[in-house]
CSV table of N, CA and C in Angstrom, one decimal:
chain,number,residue,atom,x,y,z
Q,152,UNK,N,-79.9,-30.3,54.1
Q,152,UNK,CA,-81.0,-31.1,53.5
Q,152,UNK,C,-81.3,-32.2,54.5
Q,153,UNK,N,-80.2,-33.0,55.0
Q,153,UNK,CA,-80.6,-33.6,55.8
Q,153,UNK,C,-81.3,-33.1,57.1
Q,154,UNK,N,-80.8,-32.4,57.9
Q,154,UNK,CA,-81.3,-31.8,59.0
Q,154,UNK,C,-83.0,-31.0,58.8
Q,155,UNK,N,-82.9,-30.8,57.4
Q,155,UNK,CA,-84.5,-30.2,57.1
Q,155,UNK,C,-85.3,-31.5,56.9
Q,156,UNK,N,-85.0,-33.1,57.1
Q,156,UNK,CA,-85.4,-33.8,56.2
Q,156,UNK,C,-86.1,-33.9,55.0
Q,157,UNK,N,-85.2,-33.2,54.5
Q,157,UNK,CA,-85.7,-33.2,52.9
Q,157,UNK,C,-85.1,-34.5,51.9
Q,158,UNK,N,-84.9,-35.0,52.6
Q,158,UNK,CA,-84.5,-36.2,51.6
Q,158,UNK,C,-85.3,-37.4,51.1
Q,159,UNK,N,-86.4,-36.9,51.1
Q,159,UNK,CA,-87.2,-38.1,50.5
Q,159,UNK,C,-87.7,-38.3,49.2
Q,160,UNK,N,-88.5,-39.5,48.7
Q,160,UNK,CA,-88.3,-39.3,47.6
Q,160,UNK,C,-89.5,-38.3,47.1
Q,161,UNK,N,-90.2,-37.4,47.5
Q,161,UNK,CA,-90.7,-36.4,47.0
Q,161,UNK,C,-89.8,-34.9,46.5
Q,162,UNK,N,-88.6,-35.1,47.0
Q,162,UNK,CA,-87.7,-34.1,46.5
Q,162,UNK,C,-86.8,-34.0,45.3
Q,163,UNK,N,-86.7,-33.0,44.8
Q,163,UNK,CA,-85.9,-33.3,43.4
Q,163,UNK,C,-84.6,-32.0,43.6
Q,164,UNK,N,-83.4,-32.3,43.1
Q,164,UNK,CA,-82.4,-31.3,43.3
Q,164,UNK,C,-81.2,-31.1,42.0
Q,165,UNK,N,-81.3,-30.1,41.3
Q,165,UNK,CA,-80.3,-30.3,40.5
Q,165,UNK,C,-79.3,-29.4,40.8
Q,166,UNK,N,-78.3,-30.1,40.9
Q,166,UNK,CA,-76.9,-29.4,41.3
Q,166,UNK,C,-76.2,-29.2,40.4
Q,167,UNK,N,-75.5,-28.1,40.6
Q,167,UNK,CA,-74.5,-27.6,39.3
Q,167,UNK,C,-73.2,-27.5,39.3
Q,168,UNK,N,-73.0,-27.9,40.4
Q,168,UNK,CA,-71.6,-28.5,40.4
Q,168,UNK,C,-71.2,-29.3,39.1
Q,169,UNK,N,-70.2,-29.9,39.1
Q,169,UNK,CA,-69.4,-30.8,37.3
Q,169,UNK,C,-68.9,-32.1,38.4
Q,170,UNK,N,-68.4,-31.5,39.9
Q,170,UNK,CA,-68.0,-32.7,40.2
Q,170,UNK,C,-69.1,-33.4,41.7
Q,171,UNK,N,-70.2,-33.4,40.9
Q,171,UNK,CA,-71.0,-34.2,41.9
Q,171,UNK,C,-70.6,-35.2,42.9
Q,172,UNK,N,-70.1,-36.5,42.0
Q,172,UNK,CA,-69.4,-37.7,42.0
Q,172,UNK,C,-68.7,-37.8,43.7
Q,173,UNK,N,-67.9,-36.6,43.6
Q,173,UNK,CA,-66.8,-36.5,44.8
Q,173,UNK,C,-67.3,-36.2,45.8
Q,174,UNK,N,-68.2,-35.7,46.1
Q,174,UNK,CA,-69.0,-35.8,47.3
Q,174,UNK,C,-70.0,-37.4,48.1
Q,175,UNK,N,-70.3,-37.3,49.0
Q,175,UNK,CA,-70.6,-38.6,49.6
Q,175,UNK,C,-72.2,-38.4,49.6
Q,176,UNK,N,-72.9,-39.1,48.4
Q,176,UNK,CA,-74.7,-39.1,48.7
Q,176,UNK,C,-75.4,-40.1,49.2
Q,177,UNK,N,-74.3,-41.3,49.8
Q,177,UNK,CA,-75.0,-42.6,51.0
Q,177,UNK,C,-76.3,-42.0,51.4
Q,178,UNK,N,-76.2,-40.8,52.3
Q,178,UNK,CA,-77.2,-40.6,53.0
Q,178,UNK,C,-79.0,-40.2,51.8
Q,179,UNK,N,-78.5,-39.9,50.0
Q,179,UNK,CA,-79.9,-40.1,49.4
Q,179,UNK,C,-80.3,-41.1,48.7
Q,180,UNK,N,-79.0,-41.9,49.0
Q,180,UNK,CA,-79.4,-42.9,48.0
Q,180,UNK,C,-80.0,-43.8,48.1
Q,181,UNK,N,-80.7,-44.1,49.8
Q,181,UNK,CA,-81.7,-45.2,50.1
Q,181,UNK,C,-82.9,-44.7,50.2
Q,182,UNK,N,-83.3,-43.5,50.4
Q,182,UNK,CA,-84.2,-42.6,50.5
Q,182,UNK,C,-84.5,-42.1,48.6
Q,183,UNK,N,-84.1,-42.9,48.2
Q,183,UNK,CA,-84.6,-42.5,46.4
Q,183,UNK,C,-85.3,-41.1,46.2
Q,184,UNK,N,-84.2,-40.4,46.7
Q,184,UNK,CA,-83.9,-38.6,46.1
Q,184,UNK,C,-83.5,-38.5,45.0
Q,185,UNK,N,-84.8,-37.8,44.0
Q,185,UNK,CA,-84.6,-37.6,43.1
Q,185,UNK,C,-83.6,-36.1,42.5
Q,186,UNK,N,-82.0,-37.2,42.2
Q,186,UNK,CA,-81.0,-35.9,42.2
Q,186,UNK,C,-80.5,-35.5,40.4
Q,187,UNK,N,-80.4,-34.4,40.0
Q,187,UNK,CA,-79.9,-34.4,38.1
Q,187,UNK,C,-78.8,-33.8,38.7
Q,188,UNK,N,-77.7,-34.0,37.9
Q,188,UNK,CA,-76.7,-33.6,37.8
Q,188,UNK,C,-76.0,-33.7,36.3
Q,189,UNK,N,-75.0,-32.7,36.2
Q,189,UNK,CA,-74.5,-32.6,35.0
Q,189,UNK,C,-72.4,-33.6,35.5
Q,190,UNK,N,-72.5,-33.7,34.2
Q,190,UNK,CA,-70.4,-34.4,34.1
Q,190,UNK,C,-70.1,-33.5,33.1
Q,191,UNK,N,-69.0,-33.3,32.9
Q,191,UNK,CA,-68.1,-32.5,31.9
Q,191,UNK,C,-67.1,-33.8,30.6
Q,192,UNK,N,-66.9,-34.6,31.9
Q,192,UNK,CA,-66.0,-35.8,31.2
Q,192,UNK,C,-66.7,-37.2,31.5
Q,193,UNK,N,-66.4,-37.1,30.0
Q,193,UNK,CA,-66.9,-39.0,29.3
Q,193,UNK,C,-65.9,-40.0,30.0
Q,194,UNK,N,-66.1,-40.6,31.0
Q,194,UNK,CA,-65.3,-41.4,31.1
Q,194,UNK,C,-65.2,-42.6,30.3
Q,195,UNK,N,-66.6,-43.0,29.8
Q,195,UNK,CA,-66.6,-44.2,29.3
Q,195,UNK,C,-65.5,-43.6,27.4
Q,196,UNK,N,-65.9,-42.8,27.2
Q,196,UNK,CA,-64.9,-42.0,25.9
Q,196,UNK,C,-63.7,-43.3,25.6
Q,197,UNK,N,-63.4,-43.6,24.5
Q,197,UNK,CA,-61.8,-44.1,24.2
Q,197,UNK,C,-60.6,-43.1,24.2
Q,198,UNK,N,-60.9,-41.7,23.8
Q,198,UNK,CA,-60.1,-40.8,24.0
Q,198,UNK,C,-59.8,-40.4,25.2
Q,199,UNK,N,-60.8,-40.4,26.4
Q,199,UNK,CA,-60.1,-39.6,28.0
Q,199,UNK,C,-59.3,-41.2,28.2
Q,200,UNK,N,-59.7,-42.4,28.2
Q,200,UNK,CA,-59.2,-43.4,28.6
Q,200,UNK,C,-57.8,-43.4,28.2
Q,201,UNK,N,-57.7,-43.3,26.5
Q,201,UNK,CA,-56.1,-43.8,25.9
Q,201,UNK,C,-55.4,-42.3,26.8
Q,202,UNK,N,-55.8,-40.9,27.3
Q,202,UNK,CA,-55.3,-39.9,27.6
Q,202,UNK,C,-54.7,-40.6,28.6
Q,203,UNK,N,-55.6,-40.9,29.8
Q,203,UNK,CA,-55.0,-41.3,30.9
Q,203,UNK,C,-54.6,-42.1,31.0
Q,204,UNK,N,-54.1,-43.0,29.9
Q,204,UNK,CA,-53.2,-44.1,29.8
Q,204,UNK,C,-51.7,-43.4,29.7
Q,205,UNK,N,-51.8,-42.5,28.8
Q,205,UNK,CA,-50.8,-41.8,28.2
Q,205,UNK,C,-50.2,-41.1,29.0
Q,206,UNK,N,-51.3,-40.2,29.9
Q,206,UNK,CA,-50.3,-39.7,31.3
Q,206,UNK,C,-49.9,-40.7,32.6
Q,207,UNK,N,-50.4,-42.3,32.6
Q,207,UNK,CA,-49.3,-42.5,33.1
Q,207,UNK,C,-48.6,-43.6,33.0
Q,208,UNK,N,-48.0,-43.2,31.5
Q,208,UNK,CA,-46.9,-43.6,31.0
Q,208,UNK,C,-46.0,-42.6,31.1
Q,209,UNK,N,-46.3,-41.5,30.9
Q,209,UNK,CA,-45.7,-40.3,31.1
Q,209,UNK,C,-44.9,-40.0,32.8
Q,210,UNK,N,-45.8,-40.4,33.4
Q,210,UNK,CA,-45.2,-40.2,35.0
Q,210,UNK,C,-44.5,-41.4,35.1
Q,211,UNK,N,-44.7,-42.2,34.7
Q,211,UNK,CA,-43.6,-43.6,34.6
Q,211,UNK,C,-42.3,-43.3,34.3
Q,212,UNK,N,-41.8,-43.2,32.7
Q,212,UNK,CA,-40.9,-42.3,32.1
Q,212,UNK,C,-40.0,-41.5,31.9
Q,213,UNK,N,-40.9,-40.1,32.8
Q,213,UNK,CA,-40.5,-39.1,33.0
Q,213,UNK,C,-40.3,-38.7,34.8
Q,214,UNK,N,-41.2,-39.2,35.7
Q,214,UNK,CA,-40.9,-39.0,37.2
Q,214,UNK,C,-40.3,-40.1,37.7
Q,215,UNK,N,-40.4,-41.1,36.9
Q,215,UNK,CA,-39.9,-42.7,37.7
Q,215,UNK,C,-40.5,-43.1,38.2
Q,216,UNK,N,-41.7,-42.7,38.4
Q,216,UNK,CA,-43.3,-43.3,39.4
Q,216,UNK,C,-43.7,-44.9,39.0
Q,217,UNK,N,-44.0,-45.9,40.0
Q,217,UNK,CA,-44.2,-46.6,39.4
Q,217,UNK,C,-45.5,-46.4,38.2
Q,218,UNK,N,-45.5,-47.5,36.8
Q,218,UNK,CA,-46.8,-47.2,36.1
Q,218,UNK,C,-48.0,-47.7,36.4
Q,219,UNK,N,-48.5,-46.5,36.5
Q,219,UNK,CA,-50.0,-46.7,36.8
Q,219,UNK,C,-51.1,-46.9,35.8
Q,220,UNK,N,-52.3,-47.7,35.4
Q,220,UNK,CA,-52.6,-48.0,34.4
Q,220,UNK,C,-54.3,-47.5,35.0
Q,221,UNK,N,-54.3,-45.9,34.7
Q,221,UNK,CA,-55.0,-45.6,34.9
Q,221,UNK,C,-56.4,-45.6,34.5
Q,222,UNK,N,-57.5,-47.0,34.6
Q,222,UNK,CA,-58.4,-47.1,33.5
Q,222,UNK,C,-59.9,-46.8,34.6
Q,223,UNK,N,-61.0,-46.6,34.1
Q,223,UNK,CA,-62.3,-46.1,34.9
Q,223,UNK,C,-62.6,-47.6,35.3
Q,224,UNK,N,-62.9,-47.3,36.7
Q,224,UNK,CA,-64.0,-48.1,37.3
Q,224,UNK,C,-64.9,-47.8,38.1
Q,225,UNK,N,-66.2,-48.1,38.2
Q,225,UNK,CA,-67.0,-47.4,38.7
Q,225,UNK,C,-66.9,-46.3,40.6
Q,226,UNK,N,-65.4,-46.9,40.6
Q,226,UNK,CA,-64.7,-46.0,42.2
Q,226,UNK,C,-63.9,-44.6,41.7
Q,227,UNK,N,-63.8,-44.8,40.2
Q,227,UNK,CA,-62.6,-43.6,39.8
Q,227,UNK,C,-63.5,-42.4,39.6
Q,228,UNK,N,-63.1,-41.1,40.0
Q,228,UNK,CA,-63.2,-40.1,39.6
Q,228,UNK,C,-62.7,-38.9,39.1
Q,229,UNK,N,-63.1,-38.8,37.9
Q,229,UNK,CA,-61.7,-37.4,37.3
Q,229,UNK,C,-62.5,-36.3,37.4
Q,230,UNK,N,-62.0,-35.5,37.9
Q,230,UNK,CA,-62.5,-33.9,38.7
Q,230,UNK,C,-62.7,-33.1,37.0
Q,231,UNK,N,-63.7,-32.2,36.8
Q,231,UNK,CA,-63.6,-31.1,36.1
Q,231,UNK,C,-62.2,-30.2,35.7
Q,232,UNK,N,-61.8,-29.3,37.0
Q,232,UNK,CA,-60.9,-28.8,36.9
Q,232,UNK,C,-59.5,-29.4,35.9
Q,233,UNK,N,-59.3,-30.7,36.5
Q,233,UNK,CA,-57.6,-30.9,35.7
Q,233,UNK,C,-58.2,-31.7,34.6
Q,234,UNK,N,-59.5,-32.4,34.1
Q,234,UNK,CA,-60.1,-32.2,33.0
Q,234,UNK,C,-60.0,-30.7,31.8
Q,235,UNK,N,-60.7,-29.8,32.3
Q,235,UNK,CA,-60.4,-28.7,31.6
Q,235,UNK,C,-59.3,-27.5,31.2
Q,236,UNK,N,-58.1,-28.2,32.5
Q,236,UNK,CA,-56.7,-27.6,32.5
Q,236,UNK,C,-56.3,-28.5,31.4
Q,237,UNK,N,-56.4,-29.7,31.0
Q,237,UNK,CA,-56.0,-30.5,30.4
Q,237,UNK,C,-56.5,-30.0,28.9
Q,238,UNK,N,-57.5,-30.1,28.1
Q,238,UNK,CA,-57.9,-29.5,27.4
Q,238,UNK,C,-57.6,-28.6,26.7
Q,239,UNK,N,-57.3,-27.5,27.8
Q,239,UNK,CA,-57.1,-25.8,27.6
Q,239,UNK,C,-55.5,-26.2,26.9
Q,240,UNK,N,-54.6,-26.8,27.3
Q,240,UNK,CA,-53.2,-27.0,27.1
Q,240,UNK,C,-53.3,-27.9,26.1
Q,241,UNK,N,-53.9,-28.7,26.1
Q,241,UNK,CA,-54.3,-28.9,24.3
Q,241,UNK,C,-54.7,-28.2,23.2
Q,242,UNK,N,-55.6,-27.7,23.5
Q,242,UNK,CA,-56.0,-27.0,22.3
Q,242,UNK,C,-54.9,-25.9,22.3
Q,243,UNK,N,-54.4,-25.4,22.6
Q,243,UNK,CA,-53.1,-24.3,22.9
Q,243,UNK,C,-52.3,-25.0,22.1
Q,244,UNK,N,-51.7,-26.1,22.7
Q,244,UNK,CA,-50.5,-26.8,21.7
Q,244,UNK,C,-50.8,-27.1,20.4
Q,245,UNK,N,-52.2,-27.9,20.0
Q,245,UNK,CA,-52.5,-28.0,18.6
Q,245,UNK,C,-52.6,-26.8,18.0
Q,246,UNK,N,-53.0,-25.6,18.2
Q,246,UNK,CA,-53.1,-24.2,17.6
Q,246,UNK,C,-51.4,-23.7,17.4
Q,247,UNK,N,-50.7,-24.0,18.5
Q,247,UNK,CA,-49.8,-23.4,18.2
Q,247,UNK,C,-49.0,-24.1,16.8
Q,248,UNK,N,-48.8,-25.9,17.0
Q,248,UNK,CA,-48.1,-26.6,16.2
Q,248,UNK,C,-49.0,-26.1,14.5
Q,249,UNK,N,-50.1,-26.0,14.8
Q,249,UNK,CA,-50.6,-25.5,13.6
Q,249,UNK,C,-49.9,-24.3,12.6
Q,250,UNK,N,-49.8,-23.5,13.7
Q,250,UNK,CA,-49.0,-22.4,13.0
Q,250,UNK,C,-47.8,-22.0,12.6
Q,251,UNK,N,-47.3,-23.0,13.7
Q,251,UNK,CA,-45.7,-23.4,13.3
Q,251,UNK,C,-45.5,-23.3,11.8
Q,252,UNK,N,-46.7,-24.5,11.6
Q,252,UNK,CA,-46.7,-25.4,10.4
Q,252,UNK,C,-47.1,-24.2,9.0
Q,253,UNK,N,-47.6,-23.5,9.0
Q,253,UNK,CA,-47.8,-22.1,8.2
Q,253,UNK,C,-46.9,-20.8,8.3
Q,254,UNK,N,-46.2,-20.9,9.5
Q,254,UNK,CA,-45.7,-19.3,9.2
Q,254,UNK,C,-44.1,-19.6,10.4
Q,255,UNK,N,-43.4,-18.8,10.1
Q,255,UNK,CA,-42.2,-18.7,10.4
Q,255,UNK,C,-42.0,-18.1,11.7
Q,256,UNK,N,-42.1,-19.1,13.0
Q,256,UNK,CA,-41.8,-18.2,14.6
Q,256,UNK,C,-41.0,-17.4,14.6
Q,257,UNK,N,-41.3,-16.4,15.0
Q,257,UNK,CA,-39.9,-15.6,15.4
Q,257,UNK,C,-40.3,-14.6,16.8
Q,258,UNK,N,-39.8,-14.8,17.8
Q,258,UNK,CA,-39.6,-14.7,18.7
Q,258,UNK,C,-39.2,-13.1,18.6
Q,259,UNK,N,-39.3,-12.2,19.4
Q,259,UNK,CA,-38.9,-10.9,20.0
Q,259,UNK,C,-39.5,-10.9,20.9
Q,260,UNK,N,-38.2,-9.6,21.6
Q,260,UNK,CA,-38.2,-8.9,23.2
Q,260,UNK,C,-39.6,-8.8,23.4
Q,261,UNK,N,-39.9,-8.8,24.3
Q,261,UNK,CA,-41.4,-7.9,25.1
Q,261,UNK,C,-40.6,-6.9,25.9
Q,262,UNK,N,-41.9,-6.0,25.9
Q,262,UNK,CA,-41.9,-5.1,27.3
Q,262,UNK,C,-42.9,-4.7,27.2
Q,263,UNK,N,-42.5,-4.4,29.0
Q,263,UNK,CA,-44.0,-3.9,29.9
Q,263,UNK,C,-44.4,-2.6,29.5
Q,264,UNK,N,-43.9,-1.7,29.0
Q,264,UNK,CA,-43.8,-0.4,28.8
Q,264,UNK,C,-44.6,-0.6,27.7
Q,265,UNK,N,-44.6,-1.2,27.0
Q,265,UNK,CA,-45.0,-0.8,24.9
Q,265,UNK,C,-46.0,-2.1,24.8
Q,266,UNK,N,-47.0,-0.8,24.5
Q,266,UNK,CA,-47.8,-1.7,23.9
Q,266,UNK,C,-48.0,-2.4,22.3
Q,267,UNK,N,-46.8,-3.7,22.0
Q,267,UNK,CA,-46.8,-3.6,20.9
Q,267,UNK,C,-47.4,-5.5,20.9
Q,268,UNK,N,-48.1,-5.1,19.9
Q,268,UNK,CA,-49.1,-6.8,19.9
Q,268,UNK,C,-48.2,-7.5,18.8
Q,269,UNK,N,-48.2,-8.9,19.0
Q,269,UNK,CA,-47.2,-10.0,18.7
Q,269,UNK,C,-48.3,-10.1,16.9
Q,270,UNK,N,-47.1,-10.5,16.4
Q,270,UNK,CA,-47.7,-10.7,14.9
Q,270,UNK,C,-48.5,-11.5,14.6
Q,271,UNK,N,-48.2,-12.7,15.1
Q,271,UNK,CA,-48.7,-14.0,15.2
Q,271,UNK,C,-49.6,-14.2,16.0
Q,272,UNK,N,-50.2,-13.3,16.6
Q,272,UNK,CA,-51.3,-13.5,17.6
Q,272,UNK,C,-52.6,-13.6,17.2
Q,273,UNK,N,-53.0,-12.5,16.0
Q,273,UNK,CA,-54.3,-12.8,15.4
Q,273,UNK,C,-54.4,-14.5,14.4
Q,274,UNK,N,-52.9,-14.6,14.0
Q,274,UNK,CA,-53.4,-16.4,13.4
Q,274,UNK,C,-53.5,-17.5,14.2
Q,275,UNK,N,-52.3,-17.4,15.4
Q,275,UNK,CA,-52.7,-17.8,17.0
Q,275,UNK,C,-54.4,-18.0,17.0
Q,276,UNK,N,-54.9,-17.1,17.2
Q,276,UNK,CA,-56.1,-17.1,18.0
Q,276,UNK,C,-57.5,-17.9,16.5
Q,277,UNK,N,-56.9,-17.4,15.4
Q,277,UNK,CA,-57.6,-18.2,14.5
Q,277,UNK,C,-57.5,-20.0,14.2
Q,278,UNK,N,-56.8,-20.1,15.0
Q,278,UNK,CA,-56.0,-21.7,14.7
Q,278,UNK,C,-56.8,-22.2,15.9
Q,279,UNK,N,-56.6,-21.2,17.2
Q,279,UNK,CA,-56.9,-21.9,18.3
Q,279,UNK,C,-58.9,-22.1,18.2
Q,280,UNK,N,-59.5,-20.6,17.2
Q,280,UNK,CA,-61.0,-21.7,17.2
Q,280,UNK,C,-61.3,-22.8,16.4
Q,281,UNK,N,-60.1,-22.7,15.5
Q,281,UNK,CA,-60.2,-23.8,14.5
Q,281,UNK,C,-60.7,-25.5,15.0
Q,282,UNK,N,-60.4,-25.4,16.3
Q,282,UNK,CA,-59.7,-26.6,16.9
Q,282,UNK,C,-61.3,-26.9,16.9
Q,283,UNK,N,-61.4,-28.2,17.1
Q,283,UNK,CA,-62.7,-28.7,17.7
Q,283,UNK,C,-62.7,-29.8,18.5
Q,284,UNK,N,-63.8,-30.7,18.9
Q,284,UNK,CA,-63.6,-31.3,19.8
Q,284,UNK,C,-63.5,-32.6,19.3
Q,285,UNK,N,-63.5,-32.8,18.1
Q,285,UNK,CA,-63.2,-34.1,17.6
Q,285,UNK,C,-61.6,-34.1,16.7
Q,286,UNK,N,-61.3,-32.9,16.7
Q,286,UNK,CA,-59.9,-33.0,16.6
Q,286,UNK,C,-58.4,-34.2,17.6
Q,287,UNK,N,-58.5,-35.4,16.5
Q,287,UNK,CA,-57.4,-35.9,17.2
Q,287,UNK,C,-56.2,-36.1,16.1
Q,288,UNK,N,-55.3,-35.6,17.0
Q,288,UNK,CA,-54.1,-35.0,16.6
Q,288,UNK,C,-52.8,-34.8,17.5
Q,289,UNK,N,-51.9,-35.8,17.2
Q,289,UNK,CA,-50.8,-36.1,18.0
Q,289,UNK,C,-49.9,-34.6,18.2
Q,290,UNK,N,-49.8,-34.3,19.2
Q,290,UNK,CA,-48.8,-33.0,19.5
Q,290,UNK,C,-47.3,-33.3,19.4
Q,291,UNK,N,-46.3,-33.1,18.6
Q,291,UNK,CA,-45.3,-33.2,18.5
Q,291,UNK,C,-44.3,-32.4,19.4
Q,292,UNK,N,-43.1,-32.6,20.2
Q,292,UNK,CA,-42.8,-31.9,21.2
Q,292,UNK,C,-40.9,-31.7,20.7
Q,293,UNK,N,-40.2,-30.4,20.3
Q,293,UNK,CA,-39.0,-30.7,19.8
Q,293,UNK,C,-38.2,-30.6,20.9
């Protein structure tokens, strides 16, 4: 873009990347390039904030790191990726503790050989669309 000088403000670019942010746009931002981009995560949210408070209390606690009080400022950037890893292992844990809570785990052998499907996998998978995104709900860990 630059080398094409396309960066003026007659140009418009929407990029679809999630993590815009982490890249360096000095070079459009005096040249008022008109750029859209999408985010995945609400920083400003009370929920990602108390999250990443939470994790690092957690690394404090648990790795002995000093505590880090991880809050947004306009320098912070939290990537998509360990955003939606984050997520995905949530909604997994609330589905699972759900089910706990209704039916009786029981555990059996696997094997590679036999195709035999787990019992608890179709209420599994009903619990896990259950979930929504306003679901808050403390995960319990035994």
């Amino acid at each position: 873009i630059l080398q094409q000088q396309m960066n003026e403000y007659k140009y418009h670019y929407l990029f679809t990347s999630f993590d815009l942010e982490t890249y360096d746009l000095e070079d459009f931002k005096y040249n008022f390039v008109n750029i859209t981009s999408f985010r995945l995560v609400d920083t400003a949210d009370v929920g990602v904030k108390q999250i990443l408070k939470d994790i690092g209390l957690y690394s404090h606690h648990i790795f002995k790191k000093p505590y880090l009080n991880l809050h947004f400022t306009k320098s912070t950037v939290l990537e998509s990726e360990p955003a939606l890893m984050f997520d995905s292992v949530y909604v997994f844990a609330i589905g699972l503790q759900t089910l706990e809570q209704s039916h009786s785990l029981t555990l059996s052998n696997i094997s590679c050989e036999e195709e035999n499907s787990w019992d608890g996998g179709l209420s599994l998978i009903n619990y896990l669309n259950a979930v929504s995104s306003t679901t808050k709900q403390e995960i319990t860990f035994y």
